[in-house]
Short mmCIF file of C-alpha atoms in Angstrom, two decimals:
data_model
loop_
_atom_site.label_atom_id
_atom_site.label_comp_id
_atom_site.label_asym_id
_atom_site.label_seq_id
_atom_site.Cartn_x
_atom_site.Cartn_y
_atom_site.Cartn_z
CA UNK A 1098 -36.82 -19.55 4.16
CA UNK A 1099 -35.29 -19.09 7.57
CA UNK A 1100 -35.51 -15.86 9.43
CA UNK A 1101 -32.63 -13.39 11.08
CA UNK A 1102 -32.85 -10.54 12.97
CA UNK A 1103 -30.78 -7.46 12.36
CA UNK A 1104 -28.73 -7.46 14.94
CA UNK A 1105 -26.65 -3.86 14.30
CA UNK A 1106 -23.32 -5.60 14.50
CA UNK A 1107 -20.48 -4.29 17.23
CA UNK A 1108 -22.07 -0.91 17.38
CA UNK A 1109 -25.82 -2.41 17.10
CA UNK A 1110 -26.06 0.17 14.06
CA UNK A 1111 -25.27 -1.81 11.59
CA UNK A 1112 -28.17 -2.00 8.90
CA UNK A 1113 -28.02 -4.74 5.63
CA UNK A 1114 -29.13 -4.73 2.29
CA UNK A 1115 -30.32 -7.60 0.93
CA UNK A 1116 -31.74 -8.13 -2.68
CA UNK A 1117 -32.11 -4.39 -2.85
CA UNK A 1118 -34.39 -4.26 0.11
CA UNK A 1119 -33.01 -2.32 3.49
CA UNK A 1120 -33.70 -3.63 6.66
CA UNK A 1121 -32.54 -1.58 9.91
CA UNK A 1122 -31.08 -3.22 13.52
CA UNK A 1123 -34.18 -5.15 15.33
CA UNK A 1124 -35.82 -5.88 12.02
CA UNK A 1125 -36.62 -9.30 10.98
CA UNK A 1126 -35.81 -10.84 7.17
CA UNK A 1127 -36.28 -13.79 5.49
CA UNK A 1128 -33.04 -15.24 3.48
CA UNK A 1129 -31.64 -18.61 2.52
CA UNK A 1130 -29.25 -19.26 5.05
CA UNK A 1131 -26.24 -19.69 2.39
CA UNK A 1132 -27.11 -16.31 1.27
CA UNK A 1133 -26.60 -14.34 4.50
CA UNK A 1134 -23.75 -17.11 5.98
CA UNK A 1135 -21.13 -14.38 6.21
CA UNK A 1136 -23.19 -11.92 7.87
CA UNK A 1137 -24.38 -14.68 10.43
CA UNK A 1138 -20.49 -15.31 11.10
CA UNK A 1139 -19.83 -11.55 11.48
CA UNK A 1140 -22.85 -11.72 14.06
CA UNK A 1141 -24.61 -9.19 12.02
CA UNK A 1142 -27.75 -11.51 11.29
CA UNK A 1143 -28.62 -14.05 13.72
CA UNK A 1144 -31.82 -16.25 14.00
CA UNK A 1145 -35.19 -14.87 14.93
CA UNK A 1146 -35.75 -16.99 17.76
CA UNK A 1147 -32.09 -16.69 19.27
CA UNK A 1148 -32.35 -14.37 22.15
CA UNK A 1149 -30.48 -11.51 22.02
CA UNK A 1150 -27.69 -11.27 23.92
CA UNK A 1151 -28.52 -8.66 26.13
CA UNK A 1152 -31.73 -10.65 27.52
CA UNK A 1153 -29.10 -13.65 28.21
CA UNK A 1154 -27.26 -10.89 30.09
CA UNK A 1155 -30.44 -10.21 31.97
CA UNK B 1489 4.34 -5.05 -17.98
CA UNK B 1490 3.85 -2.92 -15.75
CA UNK B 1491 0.98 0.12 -15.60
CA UNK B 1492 1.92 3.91 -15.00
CA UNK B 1493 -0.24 6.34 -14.31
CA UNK B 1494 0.04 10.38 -14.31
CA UNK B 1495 0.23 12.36 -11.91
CA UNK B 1496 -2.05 15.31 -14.00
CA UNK B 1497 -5.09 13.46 -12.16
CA UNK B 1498 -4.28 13.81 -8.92
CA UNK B 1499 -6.94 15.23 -6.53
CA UNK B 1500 -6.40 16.02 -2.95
CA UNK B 1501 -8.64 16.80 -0.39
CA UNK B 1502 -8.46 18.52 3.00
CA UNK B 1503 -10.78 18.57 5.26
CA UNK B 1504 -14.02 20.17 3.66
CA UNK B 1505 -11.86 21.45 0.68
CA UNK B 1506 -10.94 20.14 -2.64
CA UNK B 1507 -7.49 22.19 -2.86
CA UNK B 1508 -6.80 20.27 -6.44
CA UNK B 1509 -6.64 23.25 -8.35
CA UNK B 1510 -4.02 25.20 -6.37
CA UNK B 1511 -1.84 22.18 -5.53
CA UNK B 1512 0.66 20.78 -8.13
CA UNK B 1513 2.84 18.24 -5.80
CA UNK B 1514 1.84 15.95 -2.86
CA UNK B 1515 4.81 13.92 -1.88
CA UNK B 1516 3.76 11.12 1.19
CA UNK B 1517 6.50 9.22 3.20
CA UNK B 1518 5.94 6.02 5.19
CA UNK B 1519 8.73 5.80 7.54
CA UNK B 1520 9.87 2.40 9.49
CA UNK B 1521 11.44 3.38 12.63
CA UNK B 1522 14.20 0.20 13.83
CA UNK B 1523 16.22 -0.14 16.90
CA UNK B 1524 19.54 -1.71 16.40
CA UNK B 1525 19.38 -5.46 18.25
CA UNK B 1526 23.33 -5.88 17.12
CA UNK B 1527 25.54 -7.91 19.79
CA UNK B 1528 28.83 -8.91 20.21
CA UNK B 1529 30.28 -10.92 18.08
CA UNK B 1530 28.18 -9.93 15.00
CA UNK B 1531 29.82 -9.10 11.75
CA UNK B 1532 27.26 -6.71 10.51
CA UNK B 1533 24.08 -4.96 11.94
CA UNK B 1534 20.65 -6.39 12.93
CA UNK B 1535 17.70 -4.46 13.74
CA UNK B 1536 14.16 -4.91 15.17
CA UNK B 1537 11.10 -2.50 13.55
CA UNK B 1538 9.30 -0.13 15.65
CA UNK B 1539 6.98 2.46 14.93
CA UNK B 1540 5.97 3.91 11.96
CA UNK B 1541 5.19 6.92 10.88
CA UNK B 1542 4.36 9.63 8.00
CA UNK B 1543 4.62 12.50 6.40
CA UNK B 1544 3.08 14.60 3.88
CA UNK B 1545 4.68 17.52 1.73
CA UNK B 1546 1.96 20.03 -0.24
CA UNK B 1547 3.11 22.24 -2.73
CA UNK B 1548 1.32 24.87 -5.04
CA UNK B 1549 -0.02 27.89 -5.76
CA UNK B 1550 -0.84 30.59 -2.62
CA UNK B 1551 -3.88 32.65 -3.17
CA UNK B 1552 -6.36 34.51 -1.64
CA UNK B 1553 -9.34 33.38 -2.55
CA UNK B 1554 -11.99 33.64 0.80
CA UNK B 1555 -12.95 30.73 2.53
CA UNK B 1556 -11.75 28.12 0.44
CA UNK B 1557 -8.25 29.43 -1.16
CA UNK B 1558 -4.83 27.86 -0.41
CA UNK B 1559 -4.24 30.47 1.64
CA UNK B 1560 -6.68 30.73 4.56
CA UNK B 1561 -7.23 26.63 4.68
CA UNK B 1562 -3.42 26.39 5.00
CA UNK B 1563 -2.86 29.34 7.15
CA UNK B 1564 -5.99 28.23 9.85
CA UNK B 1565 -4.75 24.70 9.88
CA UNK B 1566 -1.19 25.66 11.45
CA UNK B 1567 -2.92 26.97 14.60
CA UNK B 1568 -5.49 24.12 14.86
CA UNK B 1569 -5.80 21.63 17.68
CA UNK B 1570 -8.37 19.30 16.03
CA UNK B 1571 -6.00 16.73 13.42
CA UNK B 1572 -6.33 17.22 9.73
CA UNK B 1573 -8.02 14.54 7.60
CA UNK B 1574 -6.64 14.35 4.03
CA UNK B 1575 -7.19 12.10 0.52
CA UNK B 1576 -5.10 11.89 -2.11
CA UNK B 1577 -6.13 10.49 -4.61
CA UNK B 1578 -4.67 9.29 -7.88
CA UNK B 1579 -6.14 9.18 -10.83
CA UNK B 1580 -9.22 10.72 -9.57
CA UNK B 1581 -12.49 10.23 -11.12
CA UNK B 1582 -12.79 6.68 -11.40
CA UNK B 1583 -13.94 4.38 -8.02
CA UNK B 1584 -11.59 1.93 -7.06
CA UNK B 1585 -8.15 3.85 -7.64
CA UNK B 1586 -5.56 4.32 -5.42
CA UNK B 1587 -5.27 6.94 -2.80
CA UNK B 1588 -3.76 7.71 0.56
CA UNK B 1589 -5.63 8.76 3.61
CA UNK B 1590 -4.15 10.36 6.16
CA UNK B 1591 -5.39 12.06 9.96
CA UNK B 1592 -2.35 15.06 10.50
CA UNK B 1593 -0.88 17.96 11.99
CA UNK B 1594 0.35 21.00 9.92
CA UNK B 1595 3.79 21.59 11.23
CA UNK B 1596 5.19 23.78 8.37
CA UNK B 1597 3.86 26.07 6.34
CA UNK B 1598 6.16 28.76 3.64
CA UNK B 1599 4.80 31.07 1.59
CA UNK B 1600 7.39 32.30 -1.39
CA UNK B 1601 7.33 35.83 -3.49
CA UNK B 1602 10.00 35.34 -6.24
CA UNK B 1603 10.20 38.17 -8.27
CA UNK B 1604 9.75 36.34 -11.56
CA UNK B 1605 7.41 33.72 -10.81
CA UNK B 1606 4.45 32.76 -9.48
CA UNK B 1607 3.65 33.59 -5.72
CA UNK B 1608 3.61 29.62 -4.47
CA UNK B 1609 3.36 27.43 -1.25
CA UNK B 1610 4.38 24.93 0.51
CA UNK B 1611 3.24 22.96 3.46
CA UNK B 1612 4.22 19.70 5.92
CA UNK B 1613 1.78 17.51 7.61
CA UNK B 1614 3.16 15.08 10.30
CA UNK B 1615 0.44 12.33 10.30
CA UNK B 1616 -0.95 11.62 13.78
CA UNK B 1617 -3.20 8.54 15.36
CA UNK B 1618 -4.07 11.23 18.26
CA UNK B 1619 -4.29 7.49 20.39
CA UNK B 1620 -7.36 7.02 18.40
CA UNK B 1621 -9.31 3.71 19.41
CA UNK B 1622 -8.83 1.18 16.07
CA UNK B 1623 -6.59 3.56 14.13
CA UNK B 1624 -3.49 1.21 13.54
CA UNK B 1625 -2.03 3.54 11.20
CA UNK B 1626 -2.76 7.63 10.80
CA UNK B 1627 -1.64 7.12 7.21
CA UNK B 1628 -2.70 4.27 5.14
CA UNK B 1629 -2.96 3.31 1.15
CA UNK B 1630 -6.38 2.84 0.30
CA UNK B 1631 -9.05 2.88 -2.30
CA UNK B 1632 -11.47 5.48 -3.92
CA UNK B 1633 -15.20 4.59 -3.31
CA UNK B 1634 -16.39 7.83 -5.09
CA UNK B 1635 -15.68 9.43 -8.35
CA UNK B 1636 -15.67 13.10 -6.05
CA UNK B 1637 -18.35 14.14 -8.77
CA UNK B 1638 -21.59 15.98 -8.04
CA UNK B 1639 -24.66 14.18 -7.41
CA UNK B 1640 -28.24 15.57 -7.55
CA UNK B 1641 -30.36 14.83 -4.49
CA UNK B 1642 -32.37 12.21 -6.51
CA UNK B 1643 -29.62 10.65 -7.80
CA UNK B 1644 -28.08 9.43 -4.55
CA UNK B 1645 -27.86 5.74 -3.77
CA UNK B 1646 -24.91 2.80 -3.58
CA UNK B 1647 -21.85 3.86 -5.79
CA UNK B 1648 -20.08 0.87 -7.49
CA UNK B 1649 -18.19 -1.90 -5.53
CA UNK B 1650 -14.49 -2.28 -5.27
CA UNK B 1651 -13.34 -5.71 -5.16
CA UNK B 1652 -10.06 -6.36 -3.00
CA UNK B 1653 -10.01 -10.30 -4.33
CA UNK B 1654 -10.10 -11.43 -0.37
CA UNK B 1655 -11.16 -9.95 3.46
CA UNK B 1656 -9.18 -8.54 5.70
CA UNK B 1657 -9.60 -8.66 9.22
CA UNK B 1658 -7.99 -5.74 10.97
CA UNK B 1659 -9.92 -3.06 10.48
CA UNK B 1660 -9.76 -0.02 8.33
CA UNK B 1661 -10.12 3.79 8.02
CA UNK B 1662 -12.78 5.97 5.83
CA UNK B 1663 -12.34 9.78 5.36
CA UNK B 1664 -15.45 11.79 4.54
CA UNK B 1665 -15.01 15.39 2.36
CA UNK B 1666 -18.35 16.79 0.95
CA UNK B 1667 -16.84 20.13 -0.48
CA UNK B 1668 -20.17 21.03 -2.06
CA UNK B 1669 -23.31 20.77 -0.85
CA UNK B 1670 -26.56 22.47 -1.75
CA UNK B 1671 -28.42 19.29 -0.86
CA UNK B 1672 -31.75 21.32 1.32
CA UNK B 1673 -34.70 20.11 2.94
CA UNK B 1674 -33.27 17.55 5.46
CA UNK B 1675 -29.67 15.81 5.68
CA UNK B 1676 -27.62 13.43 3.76
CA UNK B 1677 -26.25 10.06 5.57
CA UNK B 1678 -22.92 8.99 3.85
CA UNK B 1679 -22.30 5.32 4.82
CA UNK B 1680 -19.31 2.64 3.62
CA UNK B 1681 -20.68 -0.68 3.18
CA UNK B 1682 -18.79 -4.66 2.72
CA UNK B 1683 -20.31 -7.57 1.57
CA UNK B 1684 -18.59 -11.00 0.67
CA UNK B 1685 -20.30 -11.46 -2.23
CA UNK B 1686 -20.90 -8.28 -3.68
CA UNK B 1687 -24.85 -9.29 -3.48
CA UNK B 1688 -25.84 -9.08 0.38
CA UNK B 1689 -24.47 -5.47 1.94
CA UNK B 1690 -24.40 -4.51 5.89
CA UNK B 1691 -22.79 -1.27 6.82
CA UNK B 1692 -19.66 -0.84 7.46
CA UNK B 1693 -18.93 2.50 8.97
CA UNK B 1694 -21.51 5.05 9.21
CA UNK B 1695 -20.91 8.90 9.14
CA UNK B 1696 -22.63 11.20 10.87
CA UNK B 1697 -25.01 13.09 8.95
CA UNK B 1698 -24.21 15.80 6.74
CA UNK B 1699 -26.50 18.69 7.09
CA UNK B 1700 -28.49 20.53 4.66
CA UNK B 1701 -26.19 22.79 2.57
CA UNK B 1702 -23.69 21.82 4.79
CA UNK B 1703 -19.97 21.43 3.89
CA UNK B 1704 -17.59 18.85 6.14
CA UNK B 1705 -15.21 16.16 6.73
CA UNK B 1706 -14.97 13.01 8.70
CA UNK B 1707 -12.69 9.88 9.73
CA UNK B 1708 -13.64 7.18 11.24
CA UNK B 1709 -12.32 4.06 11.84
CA UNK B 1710 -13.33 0.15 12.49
CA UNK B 1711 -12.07 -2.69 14.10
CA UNK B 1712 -14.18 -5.40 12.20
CA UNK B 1713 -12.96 -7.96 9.55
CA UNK B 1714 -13.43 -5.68 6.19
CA UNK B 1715 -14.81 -7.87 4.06
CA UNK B 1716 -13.97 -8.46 0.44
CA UNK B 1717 -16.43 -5.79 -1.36
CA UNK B 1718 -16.51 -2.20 -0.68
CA UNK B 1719 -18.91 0.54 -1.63
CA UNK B 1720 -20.18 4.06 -0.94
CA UNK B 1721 -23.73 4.72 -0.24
CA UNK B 1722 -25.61 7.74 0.29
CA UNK B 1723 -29.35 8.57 1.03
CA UNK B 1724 -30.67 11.84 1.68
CA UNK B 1725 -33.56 13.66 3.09
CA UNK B 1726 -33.38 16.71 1.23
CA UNK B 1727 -35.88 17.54 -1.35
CA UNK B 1728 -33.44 19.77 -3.62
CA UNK B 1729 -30.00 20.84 -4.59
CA UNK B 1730 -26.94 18.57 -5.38
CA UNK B 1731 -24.02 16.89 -3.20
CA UNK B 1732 -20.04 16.42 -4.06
CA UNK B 1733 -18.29 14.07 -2.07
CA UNK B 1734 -15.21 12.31 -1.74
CA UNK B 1735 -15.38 8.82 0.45
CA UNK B 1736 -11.96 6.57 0.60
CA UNK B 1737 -11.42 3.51 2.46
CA UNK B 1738 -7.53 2.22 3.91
CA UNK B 1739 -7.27 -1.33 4.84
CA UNK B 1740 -5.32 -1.75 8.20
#
């Protein structure tokens, strides 16, 4: 399975619950991707080897 | 046909205080302001909406009681400069009823002494966005996410999911009252959390934390796309002791 990174969301606080298990901003999961679609569209997942977007600021 | 339901369940909640048991009427008004757009050579009146607004009319029974009685939470509120944060709720008890949340001033507040009757109350609230960032509305319908029943330390954990059949995506408000709170040892965090299919769960708003033993209130608001599910979670630190809270969310 694919894996995201917890990305907080707008206020980078954001934590998710998935299949019972918590897993805090800057932690990594593993999910199938039609699982955890929404949260990729709301930007609160994204892929494990997407840079964040504060290095792309940098 | 339509469903009814009593007022005789009614809860409301201000601030830190469950006032249920001295209130016996809460009356809310949603108000529409328009401007009349009417020109010349128009047979009747248009109008254009503006702003809207609320109110909020208490009534019940005045006593004494220290700290928490209808008197001193009333009386203290009058002279405050920080905005009231209220839930009524209907039907109370069961998670996904109605309710109305709603951030407020107290502008009025009458005490009456008839000779043959109960000494009662009455009091006004004028709701207020204060120019809060993401609070469309200072008074909003909304639902229940908590049955506002005690819950032991060890018993704390995600509350059951209301389901609002489809997303929204202009935000929302959540009020926050823990009346009771004997939770010790280390805080409790109170979080709202939306999912899109009621499986995966991210947070949604998170409160602060509530101290040990600590009673409070919150509202806060978000921006985001609400999505579909809604529940109340709650984790603590504490190694003792019991919690009561209230959580409500309003859909902007």
């Amino acid at each position: 399975m694919p894996k995201y990174k917890v990305t907080g969301g707008d206020d980078g606080l954001s934590g998710v619950e998935i299949a019972g298990q918590r897993y805090e901003p800057g932690e990594t999961l593993e999910a199938a991707t039609k699982k955890v679609e929404w949260m990729i569209e709301a930007g609160i997942l994204e892929a494990a080897s997407a840079k964040s977007s504060k290095s792309e600021e940098d | 046909m339509p469903t009814f339901i009593h007022g005789k369940g009614t809860a409301v909640y201000i601030n830190q205080f469950d006032m249920s048991e001295y209130l016996t009427s809460a009356d809310t008004t949603f108000t529409q302001e328009t401007a009349d757009s009417t020109g010349f050579g128009s047979s009747s009146r248009s109008f254009i909406v503006g702003l809207q607004s609320a109110t909020m009319g208490l009534s019940g029974m005045w006593s004494a009681d220290a700290t928490s009685g209808s008197d001193v939470v009333l009386e203290s509120l009058l002279a405050s400069t920080t905005n009231t944060t209220t839930t009524v709720a209907m039907q109370s008890g069961t998670i996904g009823n109605r309710c109305i949340i709603m951030q407020s001033d107290e502008v009025s507040y009458n005490i009456s002494s008839p000779v043959g009757d109960i000494v009662s109350l009455t009091a006004d609230f004028q709701a207020s966005t204060n120019a809060e960032a993401n609070m469309t509305y200072a008074a909003q319908s909304g639902v229940q996410l908590t049955t506002g029943a005690s819950i032991a330390f060890g018993a704390v954990g995600a509350l059951t999911a209301v389901d609002n059949a489809a997303s929204t995506a202009n935000g929302g408000m959540a009020a926050l009252h823990v009346p009771v709170n004997s939770v010790a040892g280390g805080a409790t965090t109170i979080k709202v959390q939306h999912s899109a299919d009621n499986s995966s769960w991210a947070d949604l708003i998170t409160f602060t934390a509530v101290a040990a033993t600590t009673v409070t209130s919150q509202l806060n608001t978000t921006a985001a796309t609400v999505n579909r599910y809604l529940r109340a979670t709650a984790s603590t630190a504490g190694s003792s002791g019991a919690i009561t809270f209230m959580v409500s969310f309003a859909r902007f």
